């Protein structure tokens, strides 16, 4: 945990910004996997963790914004808990760590809320996303799911996003530590990706690294020769010499901060000339967009700058043609680059996505596009100093999409389908770094992970 003063300060800021009513923050509970006694690995709710720092199940934090009083609801430890779980903390001990003075038993939550409801106090809560929490909250407020969601507090969503978007030095240190773990994960893949090895084995080894050095992976490992499938969690292939291997993986710290890194490497250790040419386009897009990112420029413009580098590179290779700006404006590049350049990163790998993607990445000045490709851009607005974003351009050859567009004669003025068809076994390339927006630019966080052609070939050669 950070010092209690961090959480006290965060709650104070929130309480002052919300002004009226009570803020209810349910933490997560254990979730049954195949039976009640065999649960999934516990993952705390990020917002509860942000404001209270506690990583135990079955807690509820309440902040009374009118009176500036905070409560922590949880249970005392019984002898049975000690027998089965060891010397775990009771609610009072947890409250002390979080700097909260008042504790109540979890069984008292309903009567506490009933009082607030009957005196018509404003109740603020964030959109619930877990079945267990939803069921419980339906009881608390006597409403069904649609109303439960409808009654979420826009004011609380806005304030939590505002606070969590700006990372302080303690949070940056956590993210950088997790990029250090991602360094180990990705360089391990680089060293072990020999022809004949299975994807499954590599995925398991790097997940183990994340578990041995933190709280595990920050999202399910993406590791595949079929890197053109953007979120490919199928690890069923045996590595073949000459193919590319895309790995998108990161780890999560005990305080729940994430890293999210992608590297693409040649199986066998040497890029072919063709792979090298496409790789270099993606790398140029990655490096140039990092150079361009700063608080004065909307991130959508940086995304479009990546698209421009990709289109002009593909034009040089004869895969695209025509006017570059027109191709981008019409969305023709999305055949090769169908996703957004990046997203916020923090305690969630897509930070605060549960509070609404448009609430985190868009504002009054930026509305989400409905154009294929651009519509997947998760973050479009101007970033502020302290924002942590990913920068992850890519080029993919997705055979079903190529065939569909060719059949529809889509963008025939911009795409050389005959040439593109020759790349249908190419796979995909993505290069992803985590960046911190500063007062006048940005910096790549963490220990640099090999990403140039020569750096990757060198480490794969065992140097
Ligand atoms: Mn990412």
XYZ file of C-alpha atoms and ligand atoms in Angstrom:
464
model
C 0.000 0.000 0.000
C 0.976 3.623 -0.447
C 1.097 5.570 2.843
C -2.339 6.158 4.406
C -1.920 9.870 3.700
C -2.220 9.153 -0.060
C -5.641 7.568 0.378
C -6.793 10.174 2.904
C -5.877 12.927 0.449
C -7.604 11.201 -2.481
C -10.818 10.724 -0.506
C -10.711 14.316 0.697
C -10.371 15.582 -2.861
C -13.237 13.376 -4.015
C -15.459 14.337 -1.108
C -14.893 18.041 -1.732
C -15.590 17.703 -5.455
C -18.832 15.767 -5.009
C -20.246 18.180 -2.384
C -23.645 16.532 -1.731
C -24.722 13.063 -0.724
C -22.963 9.810 0.041
C -20.527 7.928 -2.157
C -20.841 4.154 -2.040
C -17.873 2.083 -3.223
C -18.326 -1.667 -3.072
C -15.119 -3.660 -3.269
C -15.034 -7.012 -5.010
C -15.828 -10.375 -3.446
C -14.416 -13.791 -4.203
C -16.074 -15.337 -7.247
C -16.791 -19.061 -7.528
C -14.940 -20.780 -10.357
C -16.288 -24.352 -10.370
C -17.747 -24.312 -6.868
C -18.091 -21.841 -4.022
C -15.004 -23.090 -2.234
C -12.801 -22.933 -5.331
C -12.650 -19.346 -6.445
C -10.983 -17.386 -9.229
C -7.889 -15.513 -8.185
C -9.112 -12.486 -6.235
C -8.990 -9.144 -8.026
C -9.993 -6.021 -6.101
C -12.115 -3.329 -7.693
C -9.704 -0.694 -8.988
C -11.623 2.300 -7.661
C -11.959 0.836 -4.154
C -8.238 0.184 -4.283
C -7.504 3.702 -5.533
C -9.363 5.372 -2.659
C -8.778 2.877 0.163
C -5.701 0.879 -0.920
C -7.034 -2.374 0.508
C -6.743 -5.645 -1.370
C -9.128 -7.807 0.663
C -12.515 -9.117 -0.462
C -15.942 -8.064 0.877
C -15.222 -4.449 1.788
C -17.461 -1.453 1.199
C -16.163 2.091 1.433
C -18.560 4.948 2.082
C -17.735 8.619 1.958
C -20.297 11.031 3.362
C -19.579 14.083 1.238
C -21.885 16.368 3.273
C -20.148 15.741 6.555
C -16.702 14.650 5.363
C -17.007 11.335 7.252
C -15.749 8.016 5.922
C -16.769 4.473 6.818
C -15.332 1.095 6.039
C -17.707 -1.866 6.122
C -16.263 -5.325 6.598
C -16.163 -8.250 8.978
C -14.320 -9.083 12.158
C -12.071 -12.102 12.100
C -13.495 -15.243 13.657
C -11.472 -18.216 14.876
C -12.677 -20.240 11.833
C -11.094 -17.648 9.502
C -7.796 -17.973 11.337
C -7.880 -21.777 11.163
C -8.432 -21.795 7.397
C -6.801 -18.595 6.219
C -4.130 -17.839 8.819
C -3.513 -14.553 10.507
C -5.638 -12.321 8.270
C -6.567 -8.745 9.025
C -9.759 -7.671 10.715
C -11.773 -4.681 9.623
C -10.279 -2.358 12.253
C -6.722 -3.130 11.211
C -7.590 -2.556 7.554
C -9.295 0.734 8.373
C -6.194 1.919 10.216
C -4.013 1.210 7.189
C -6.369 3.142 4.932
C -6.658 6.018 7.401
C -10.397 5.483 7.960
C -11.710 6.106 11.488
C -15.127 4.474 11.471
C -15.808 0.827 10.819
C -19.078 -1.044 10.646
C -19.955 -4.681 10.157
C -20.857 -5.653 6.633
C -24.238 -6.882 7.855
C -25.072 -3.284 8.818
C -24.831 -1.903 5.278
C -28.526 -2.328 4.446
C -29.790 -0.422 7.475
C -27.140 2.261 6.900
C -28.286 2.726 3.301
C -31.972 2.558 4.253
C -31.474 5.589 6.481
C -29.849 7.502 3.632
C -32.611 6.469 1.219
C -35.456 7.380 3.578
C -33.965 10.783 4.269
C -33.768 11.279 0.480
C -30.018 11.778 0.403
C -28.271 11.699 -2.924
C -26.444 8.378 -3.380
C -23.490 8.218 -5.749
C -22.065 4.994 -7.125
C -20.153 3.862 -10.212
C -21.492 1.386 -12.791
C -21.208 -2.114 -11.300
C -19.768 -4.786 -13.607
C -19.627 -8.016 -11.563
C -22.617 -10.286 -11.092
C -22.055 -10.591 -7.333
C -21.948 -6.831 -6.854
C -24.946 -6.253 -9.107
C -27.081 -8.753 -7.186
C -26.151 -7.144 -3.902
C -26.736 -3.592 -5.099
C -30.153 -4.519 -6.498
C -31.096 -5.489 -2.945
C -29.569 -2.403 -1.375
C -31.512 -0.022 -3.567
C -34.570 -2.177 -4.306
C -34.215 -1.812 -8.087
C -33.581 -4.107 -11.044
C -30.487 -3.937 -13.242
C -31.639 -1.362 -15.851
C -32.523 1.133 -13.105
C -29.400 0.285 -11.140
C -27.292 1.255 -14.151
C -29.464 4.261 -14.992
C -29.035 5.617 -11.462
C -25.223 5.650 -11.576
C -23.727 9.010 -10.722
C -22.380 10.918 -13.764
C -20.843 13.370 -11.298
C -18.906 10.599 -9.537
C -17.851 8.974 -12.831
C -16.488 12.306 -14.056
C -14.594 13.081 -10.856
C -13.083 9.601 -10.492
C -11.901 9.700 -14.119
C -10.432 13.157 -13.595
C -8.454 12.003 -10.569
C -7.381 8.565 -11.761
C -6.289 9.874 -15.183
C -3.451 11.903 -13.669
C -0.755 9.619 -12.289
C 1.516 10.811 -9.487
C 5.114 9.725 -9.002
C 4.213 6.762 -6.800
C 1.871 5.466 -9.497
C 4.407 6.027 -12.285
C 6.939 4.056 -10.248
C 4.461 1.165 -10.004
C 3.849 1.174 -13.763
C 7.568 1.351 -14.491
C 8.230 -1.554 -12.163
C 5.644 -3.564 -14.096
C 7.282 -2.596 -17.394
C 10.424 -4.097 -15.868
C 8.477 -7.337 -15.466
C 7.200 -6.990 -19.057
C 10.860 -6.642 -20.097
C 11.537 -10.049 -18.586
C 8.397 -11.513 -20.187
C 9.173 -10.237 -23.685
C 12.910 -10.906 -23.671
C 12.137 -14.432 -22.452
C 9.899 -14.938 -25.491
C 12.684 -13.573 -27.693
C 15.139 -16.072 -26.239
C 12.819 -19.087 -26.315
C 10.892 -18.606 -29.590
C 12.658 -21.398 -31.474
C 10.934 -23.266 -34.302
C 9.155 -26.318 -32.868
C 8.304 -24.667 -29.536
C 4.603 -24.333 -28.776
C 2.857 -21.010 -28.257
C 1.199 -22.561 -25.239
C 4.536 -23.188 -23.544
C 5.740 -19.633 -24.109
C 2.441 -18.146 -22.940
C 2.621 -20.253 -19.772
C 6.209 -19.297 -19.044
C 5.595 -15.568 -19.347
C 2.400 -15.735 -17.302
C 4.526 -17.449 -14.650
C 7.017 -14.579 -14.749
C 4.192 -12.109 -14.142
C 2.902 -14.193 -11.239
C 6.317 -14.605 -9.668
C 7.062 -10.872 -9.752
C 3.735 -9.229 -9.001
C 0.043 -9.896 -9.001
C 0.092 -11.828 -12.295
C -0.769 -10.729 -15.810
C -2.635 -7.471 -16.394
C -4.800 -9.111 -19.131
C -4.854 -12.543 -20.781
C -1.632 -13.072 -22.739
C -1.867 -12.541 -26.496
C 0.845 -14.659 -28.114
C 0.440 -15.977 -31.622
C 1.930 -16.537 -35.034
C -1.482 -15.326 -36.203
C -0.856 -11.839 -34.920
C -3.381 -10.494 -37.417
C -6.094 -11.594 -34.961
C -5.900 -8.579 -32.691
C -6.722 -10.224 -29.375
C -5.646 -13.781 -30.070
C -5.798 -15.876 -26.893
C -5.546 -19.162 -28.761
C -2.070 -20.554 -28.135
C -2.472 -23.757 -30.136
C 0.292 -23.400 -32.736
C 3.791 -24.837 -32.966
C 6.247 -22.129 -33.976
C 7.343 -22.316 -37.585
C 10.565 -20.873 -38.890
C 10.004 -17.851 -41.086
C 6.736 -16.748 -39.454
C 6.333 -13.785 -37.160
C 5.349 -14.116 -33.506
C 3.317 -11.333 -31.912
C 3.235 -11.095 -28.113
C 1.062 -8.520 -26.345
C 1.452 -8.990 -22.609
C 1.983 -7.130 -19.378
C 1.878 -7.601 -15.653
C -0.010 -6.131 -12.725
C 1.504 -4.914 -9.475
C 0.204 -5.759 -6.025
C -1.332 -2.282 -6.004
C -2.958 -3.186 -9.349
C -0.954 -0.951 -11.701
C -0.457 -2.443 -15.169
C 2.030 -2.628 -17.973
C 0.929 -3.354 -21.550
C 3.676 -4.044 -24.090
C 3.674 -5.601 -27.557
C 6.623 -6.909 -29.509
C 6.725 -8.829 -32.790
C 9.674 -11.074 -33.577
C 10.792 -13.380 -36.395
C 10.678 -17.077 -35.514
C 14.146 -18.384 -36.242
C 15.733 -15.098 -35.221
C 16.151 -13.247 -38.534
C 13.579 -11.001 -40.228
C 13.082 -11.716 -43.937
C 13.545 -8.704 -46.222
C 9.781 -8.393 -46.631
C 9.114 -8.696 -42.884
C 11.802 -6.129 -42.219
C 10.223 -3.630 -44.607
C 6.775 -3.900 -43.057
C 8.252 -3.960 -39.536
C 10.146 -0.756 -40.198
C 6.947 1.049 -41.192
C 5.298 0.095 -37.891
C 8.424 1.042 -35.957
C 8.566 4.425 -37.719
C 4.921 4.988 -36.803
C 5.634 4.033 -33.179
C 8.690 6.291 -32.864
C 7.218 9.258 -34.718
C 3.932 9.238 -32.783
C 5.851 9.119 -29.498
C 7.789 12.150 -30.711
C 4.537 13.958 -31.581
C 2.524 13.206 -28.423
C 2.100 16.193 -26.123
C -0.662 17.889 -24.108
C -1.378 20.396 -26.873
C -2.345 17.871 -29.539
C -5.510 15.772 -29.594
C -4.537 12.099 -29.577
C -6.801 11.492 -32.586
C -4.368 13.627 -34.595
C -1.497 11.430 -33.401
C -3.517 8.378 -34.423
C -3.994 9.903 -37.883
C -0.263 10.667 -38.069
C 0.381 6.951 -37.490
C -2.110 6.147 -40.262
C -0.228 8.498 -42.580
C 3.114 6.802 -41.944
C 1.481 3.410 -42.471
C -0.228 4.405 -45.730
C 2.865 6.036 -47.187
C 4.963 3.015 -46.196
C 2.474 0.598 -47.748
C 2.350 2.787 -50.839
C 6.131 2.472 -51.144
C 5.733 -1.302 -50.984
C 3.051 -1.181 -53.693
C 0.254 -2.391 -51.423
C -1.593 0.923 -51.434
C -1.896 3.633 -54.062
C -3.467 7.019 -54.722
C -3.579 10.136 -52.593
C -2.471 9.375 -49.015
C -4.697 11.916 -47.261
C -7.750 10.853 -49.254
C -7.067 7.203 -48.420
C -6.963 8.033 -44.697
C -9.987 10.312 -44.797
C -12.001 7.535 -46.415
C -10.698 4.902 -44.005
C -8.922 2.706 -46.578
C -5.919 2.209 -44.252
C -8.165 0.355 -41.805
C -7.722 -2.772 -43.923
C -4.191 -2.886 -42.481
C -4.557 -0.784 -39.307
C -8.073 -1.450 -38.033
C -7.609 -0.366 -34.407
C -6.779 2.765 -32.444
C -3.271 3.984 -31.667
C -3.647 3.672 -27.929
C -5.596 3.904 -24.694
C -5.198 5.088 -21.123
C -3.219 2.742 -18.878
C -3.269 2.618 -15.104
C -4.893 0.341 -12.570
C -6.815 -1.260 -15.399
C -5.030 -2.144 -18.597
C -7.683 -0.189 -20.479
C -7.828 2.273 -17.652
C -11.306 2.948 -16.288
C -13.004 1.369 -19.289
C -15.696 0.164 -16.875
C -16.651 3.805 -16.339
C -17.409 4.158 -20.039
C -14.867 4.289 -22.853
C -16.224 7.567 -24.174
C -16.086 9.087 -20.687
C -12.340 8.402 -20.467
C -11.178 8.987 -24.033
C -13.577 11.562 -25.461
C -15.010 14.886 -24.255
C -17.229 17.685 -25.556
C -14.713 18.513 -28.272
C -14.347 14.982 -29.622
C -17.105 12.628 -30.660
C -16.353 9.035 -31.552
C -16.232 8.410 -35.281
C -18.451 5.713 -36.770
C -15.933 4.965 -39.537
C -14.594 1.395 -39.501
C -11.196 1.440 -37.815
C -11.334 4.961 -36.386
C -14.383 3.908 -34.381
C -12.103 1.612 -32.349
C -9.963 4.516 -31.168
C -10.339 4.379 -27.385
C -8.720 7.725 -26.640
C -9.113 10.783 -28.887
C -8.979 13.897 -26.696
C -6.025 16.052 -25.673
C -4.029 14.258 -22.969
C -2.893 16.134 -19.866
C 0.507 15.917 -18.184
C 0.396 12.856 -15.943
C -1.709 10.775 -18.333
C -0.235 7.372 -19.180
C -1.124 6.102 -22.641
C -0.136 3.220 -24.820
C 1.338 3.831 -28.259
C 0.639 0.761 -30.375
C 0.482 1.100 -34.140
C 0.250 -2.047 -36.223
C -0.027 -3.518 -39.697
C -2.061 -6.691 -40.174
C -3.061 -8.903 -43.066
C -6.449 -10.355 -42.155
C -7.419 -12.783 -44.974
C -11.216 -12.748 -44.395
C -11.227 -8.925 -44.348
C -9.025 -8.705 -47.459
C -11.322 -11.129 -49.295
C -14.464 -9.314 -48.178
C -13.269 -5.885 -49.224
C -11.903 -7.183 -52.507
C -15.231 -8.858 -53.265
C -17.029 -5.613 -52.454
C -14.504 -3.718 -54.604
C -13.996 -1.473 -51.610
C -11.379 1.293 -51.949
C -10.039 -0.076 -55.238
C -8.534 3.362 -55.873
C -6.356 3.000 -52.771
C -5.633 -0.716 -52.377
C -3.694 -3.018 -54.730
C -5.574 -6.196 -53.904
C -3.493 -8.433 -56.202
C -0.349 -7.509 -54.306
C -2.093 -7.636 -50.907
C -3.257 -11.212 -51.620
C 0.397 -12.278 -51.676
C 0.635 -11.265 -47.987
C -2.232 -13.425 -46.730
C 0.120 -15.643 -44.686
C 2.122 -12.723 -43.347
C 0.333 -12.376 -39.995
C 0.498 -9.081 -38.143
C 2.937 -6.666 -36.558
C 2.232 -4.453 -33.566
C 4.749 -2.521 -31.496
C 3.465 -1.116 -28.213
C 5.079 1.051 -25.566
C 3.662 2.772 -22.499
C 4.198 6.523 -22.419
C 3.811 9.271 -19.821
C 2.548 12.619 -21.069
C 4.695 15.428 -19.664
C 4.363 19.237 -19.679
C 5.697 19.544 -23.214
C 5.895 16.059 -24.691
C 5.988 12.523 -23.443
C 8.470 9.907 -22.355
C 8.564 6.184 -22.865
C 8.221 4.550 -19.468
C 10.335 1.774 -18.025
C 13.391 -0.164 -18.990
C 13.643 -0.123 -22.811
C 12.606 -3.461 -24.315
C 14.371 -4.409 -27.574
C 12.329 -3.148 -30.515
C 14.536 -2.265 -33.481
C 15.273 -4.962 -36.062
C 18.899 -5.188 -34.962
C 18.097 -5.182 -31.215
C 15.629 -8.028 -31.676
C 17.876 -10.083 -33.960
C 20.735 -9.604 -31.519
C 18.893 -10.868 -28.465
C 17.408 -13.760 -30.456
C 20.917 -14.735 -31.509
C 21.774 -15.039 -27.830
C 23.963 -11.914 -27.693
Mn -2.675 -1.969 -25.344
